Short mmCIF file of C-alpha atoms in Angstrom, two decimals:
data_model
loop_
_atom_site.label_atom_id
_atom_site.label_comp_id
_atom_site.label_asym_id
_atom_site.label_seq_id
_atom_site.Cartn_x
_atom_site.Cartn_y
_atom_site.Cartn_z
CA GLY A 1 -0.08 -0.02 0.04
CA GLU A 2 1.06 3.53 -0.09
CA SER A 3 3.15 4.94 2.46
CA VAL A 4 5.23 7.95 3.50
CA GLY A 5 8.59 7.46 5.14
CA LEU A 6 11.52 9.33 6.51
CA HIS A 7 15.02 8.24 5.63
CA LEU A 8 16.43 8.73 9.22
CA PRO A 9 14.67 8.10 12.81
CA THR A 10 16.98 10.56 14.48
CA LEU A 11 19.30 13.44 13.30
CA SER A 12 21.72 15.14 15.67
CA VAL A 13 22.92 18.69 14.70
CA GLN A 14 24.92 21.31 16.23
CA GLU A 15 23.19 24.53 17.35
CA GLY A 16 23.69 27.11 14.34
CA ASP A 17 24.22 24.58 11.59
CA ASN A 18 21.64 23.81 9.03
CA SER A 19 19.31 20.73 9.23
CA ILE A 20 17.88 18.50 6.36
CA ILE A 21 15.00 16.13 7.13
CA ASN A 22 14.13 13.80 4.32
CA CYS A 23 11.09 11.99 3.49
CA ALA A 24 10.12 9.48 0.61
CA TYR A 25 6.54 8.84 -0.44
CA SER A 26 5.24 6.12 -2.67
CA ASN A 27 1.76 7.54 -4.08
CA SER A 28 2.52 9.50 -7.31
CA ALA A 29 -0.96 10.66 -7.18
CA SER A 30 -0.22 12.68 -3.92
CA ASP A 31 -0.27 16.53 -4.67
CA TYR A 32 -0.30 18.22 -1.38
CA PHE A 33 2.32 17.79 1.20
CA ILE A 34 2.67 19.16 4.84
CA TRP A 35 5.60 19.10 7.36
CA TYR A 36 4.27 18.88 11.15
CA LYS A 37 6.69 19.38 14.04
CA GLN A 38 5.93 17.65 17.18
CA GLU A 39 7.38 18.79 20.87
CA SER A 40 7.29 15.99 23.49
CA GLY A 41 3.80 15.73 25.08
CA LYS A 42 1.89 17.94 22.39
CA GLY A 43 0.02 17.61 19.25
CA PRO A 44 1.85 18.08 15.91
CA GLN A 45 1.86 21.74 14.56
CA PHE A 46 1.96 22.84 11.18
CA ILE A 47 5.24 24.07 9.99
CA ILE A 48 5.05 24.42 6.19
CA ASP A 49 3.10 22.83 3.21
CA ILE A 50 3.66 22.69 -0.80
CA ARG A 51 1.54 21.63 -3.49
CA SER A 52 2.61 19.72 -6.50
CA ASN A 53 2.61 22.50 -8.72
CA MET A 54 5.70 23.82 -7.04
CA ASP A 55 9.22 22.43 -6.13
CA LYS A 56 10.33 24.73 -3.53
CA ARG A 57 8.67 26.91 -0.82
CA GLN A 58 10.11 29.02 1.70
CA GLY A 59 8.95 30.26 5.26
CA GLN A 60 10.83 31.58 8.03
CA ARG A 61 13.92 29.55 8.51
CA VAL A 62 12.37 26.76 6.95
CA THR A 63 12.43 25.63 3.26
CA VAL A 64 10.53 22.55 1.69
CA LEU A 65 11.76 21.00 -1.45
CA LEU A 66 9.69 18.64 -3.68
CA ASN A 67 11.18 16.46 -6.25
CA LYS A 68 8.31 14.55 -7.95
CA THR A 69 10.42 12.67 -10.24
CA VAL A 70 11.92 10.59 -7.43
CA LYS A 71 9.05 11.04 -4.85
CA HIS A 72 11.12 12.91 -2.36
CA LEU A 73 10.34 15.76 0.23
CA SER A 74 12.72 17.48 2.13
CA LEU A 75 12.49 20.03 5.06
CA GLN A 76 15.50 22.36 5.39
CA ILE A 77 15.97 24.23 8.71
CA ALA A 78 18.55 27.02 8.71
CA ALA A 79 20.60 27.94 11.75
CA THR A 80 19.13 25.22 13.89
CA GLN A 81 18.19 26.25 17.31
CA PRO A 82 17.51 24.21 20.71
CA GLY A 83 13.85 24.94 20.29
CA ASP A 84 13.78 22.97 17.04
CA SER A 85 14.43 19.92 18.76
CA ALA A 86 11.31 17.85 18.27
CA VAL A 87 9.81 15.02 15.99
CA TYR A 88 9.29 15.99 12.50
CA PHE A 89 6.50 14.48 10.16
CA CYS A 90 5.88 14.58 6.53
CA ALA A 91 2.41 13.95 5.47
CA GLU A 92 0.65 13.57 1.90
CA THR A 93 -2.83 13.63 0.42
CA GLU A 94 -4.42 13.84 -2.82
CA ASP A 95 -6.47 16.76 -3.50
CA SER A 96 -8.68 14.85 -5.80
CA SER A 97 -9.75 12.72 -2.57
CA ASN A 98 -11.71 15.79 -1.39
CA THR A 99 -11.67 14.03 2.28
CA GLY A 100 -8.72 16.05 3.71
CA LYS A 101 -7.00 12.81 4.94
CA LEU A 102 -3.38 12.96 5.56
CA ILE A 103 -0.93 9.86 5.47
CA PHE A 104 1.85 10.52 7.85
CA GLY A 105 5.38 9.15 7.90
CA GLN A 106 6.75 7.74 11.09
CA GLY A 107 8.85 10.72 11.95
CA THR A 108 12.46 11.74 12.30
CA THR A 109 13.66 13.01 15.80
CA LEU A 110 15.84 16.14 15.46
CA GLN A 111 18.28 16.52 18.22
CA VAL A 112 19.97 19.77 18.80
CA LYS A 113 23.30 19.83 20.34
CA PRO A 114 24.35 23.32 22.13
CA ASP B 1 -3.69 27.79 19.11
CA ALA B 2 -6.75 26.26 17.34
CA GLY B 3 -9.67 25.73 19.54
CA ILE B 4 -9.47 22.00 20.15
CA THR B 5 -10.21 20.46 23.23
CA GLN B 6 -9.89 16.80 23.83
CA SER B 7 -11.12 15.03 27.10
CA PRO B 8 -10.28 12.90 28.92
CA ARG B 9 -6.40 13.95 28.62
CA HIS B 10 -5.38 10.80 30.37
CA LYS B 11 -7.30 7.46 30.82
CA VAL B 12 -6.53 3.96 32.44
CA THR B 13 -9.19 1.42 31.68
CA GLU B 14 -9.43 -2.26 31.77
CA THR B 15 -9.70 -4.88 28.68
CA GLY B 16 -13.46 -5.32 27.83
CA THR B 17 -14.79 -1.74 29.16
CA PRO B 18 -16.27 0.75 26.81
CA VAL B 19 -14.27 4.06 26.40
CA THR B 20 -15.08 7.33 24.76
CA LEU B 21 -12.91 10.00 24.05
CA ARG B 22 -14.38 13.63 23.01
CA CYS B 23 -12.97 16.07 20.65
CA HIS B 24 -14.71 19.59 21.00
CA GLN B 25 -13.79 22.57 18.65
CA THR B 26 -14.64 26.07 18.55
CA GLU B 27 -13.64 26.84 15.09
CA ASN B 28 -16.95 25.63 13.38
CA HIS B 29 -14.68 23.60 10.84
CA ARG B 30 -16.37 21.13 8.79
CA TYR B 31 -13.62 18.22 8.82
CA MET B 32 -12.52 16.34 11.94
CA TYR B 33 -10.34 13.56 12.13
CA TRP B 34 -9.18 10.98 14.89
CA TYR B 35 -5.67 9.60 14.69
CA ARG B 36 -3.87 7.17 16.87
CA GLN B 37 -0.01 7.58 17.59
CA ASP B 38 2.23 4.56 18.46
CA PRO B 39 6.09 4.14 18.49
CA GLY B 40 7.08 2.96 14.78
CA HIS B 41 3.95 3.67 13.26
CA GLY B 42 3.53 7.51 13.35
CA LEU B 43 0.07 8.75 13.06
CA ARG B 44 -2.63 6.58 11.55
CA LEU B 45 -5.97 7.73 10.66
CA ILE B 46 -8.85 5.83 12.44
CA HIS B 47 -12.22 7.68 11.35
CA TYR B 48 -13.07 11.02 9.86
CA SER B 49 -15.99 13.33 9.44
CA TYR B 50 -16.76 15.50 6.62
CA GLY B 51 -19.96 17.08 8.23
CA VAL B 52 -22.55 16.37 10.91
CA LYS B 53 -23.48 12.71 10.61
CA ASP B 54 -21.09 12.21 7.76
CA THR B 55 -18.40 9.99 8.91
CA ASP B 56 -16.10 7.38 7.21
CA LYS B 57 -13.33 4.99 8.24
CA GLY B 58 -9.56 5.48 7.92
CA GLU B 59 -6.93 2.98 7.87
CA VAL B 60 -7.16 1.39 11.34
CA SER B 61 -11.04 1.52 11.94
CA ASP B 62 -11.39 -2.04 13.43
CA GLY B 63 -12.39 -1.90 17.01
CA TYR B 64 -13.55 1.77 16.78
CA SER B 65 -16.71 3.84 16.14
CA VAL B 66 -17.35 7.60 15.77
CA SER B 67 -20.35 9.80 15.93
CA ARG B 68 -20.87 13.48 15.08
CA SER B 69 -24.13 14.82 15.96
CA LYS B 70 -23.10 18.48 15.70
CA THR B 71 -20.33 20.51 14.22
CA GLU B 72 -18.43 21.00 17.44
CA ASP B 73 -18.27 17.58 18.86
CA PHE B 74 -16.48 14.35 17.29
CA LEU B 75 -16.62 11.24 19.67
CA LEU B 76 -14.46 8.17 19.32
CA THR B 77 -15.76 4.92 20.95
CA LEU B 78 -13.95 1.95 21.79
CA GLU B 79 -17.01 -0.44 22.40
CA SER B 80 -14.77 -3.15 24.24
CA ALA B 81 -11.17 -1.79 24.75
CA THR B 82 -8.29 -4.14 24.26
CA SER B 83 -4.56 -3.77 25.13
CA SER B 84 -3.79 -3.16 21.60
CA GLN B 85 -5.75 0.11 21.66
CA THR B 86 -3.19 1.44 24.30
CA SER B 87 -2.19 4.69 22.37
CA VAL B 88 -2.12 8.26 22.33
CA TYR B 89 -5.16 9.72 20.28
CA PHE B 90 -5.30 12.77 18.47
CA CYS B 91 -8.18 14.85 17.16
CA ALA B 92 -7.55 17.14 14.29
CA ILE B 93 -9.88 19.56 12.49
CA SER B 94 -9.60 21.46 9.24
CA GLY B 95 -11.83 24.06 7.44
CA LYS B 96 -11.47 22.70 4.07
CA ALA B 97 -10.44 19.53 2.25
CA ASN B 98 -6.67 19.24 1.50
CA GLY B 99 -5.59 22.03 3.95
CA GLU B 100 -3.57 22.24 6.96
CA LEU B 101 -4.87 20.04 9.79
CA PHE B 102 -4.81 21.49 13.31
CA PHE B 103 -4.32 18.93 16.13
CA GLY B 104 -5.39 18.61 19.64
CA GLU B 105 -3.25 18.08 22.48
CA GLY B 106 -3.90 14.29 22.53
CA SER B 107 -5.59 11.76 24.77
CA ARG B 108 -3.38 9.20 26.41
CA LEU B 109 -5.30 5.83 26.90
CA THR B 110 -3.84 2.56 28.62
CA VAL B 111 -5.85 -0.50 28.57
CA LEU B 112 -4.82 -2.99 31.11
#
């Protein structure tokens, strides 16, 4: 079946460095993608999204890249801070399904070393 | 934060007992979802609703039922809880299909 996965369960970076979190998806019909951040004991929070008609989108300190050819999504965090430590999930859906159902990957834990 | 309240936030129960989790929203959003989160599985969709009395199954719906009698409330019921249903349950809402989901703080359920 379709799945969304992340390449690494844990990523450890030095404070101030850039972080790159990767995600592979298998459903070629997916056309809307979201990155969520989940801090310990809390619900996931929206970071940034991208639709399939784009290959890059930038937010504040974050950039999402979409490569539809290889079905790969990445989240780049610039100048990583201790407050960025969390689990990051990518999620996908098909616009045509009109249900809003998101399929989530298993998550990557980002650890920021001071 | 989106106006989503889950209750109870924590519950311990015994195998075979019924359990109902409540999700209440103040955003008047049309779409509501119940996910469960388990180590190694990420977030998996249990059931969702696209309007009052309109619900459908997600990928892990066995053993669960839902009801939505009014816009603001979405109830998740475990008719007879099993240990495999020990999990953290998240409610999410959205104002439109294929848009951002807003999540609640989660309900931790332990079935002994």
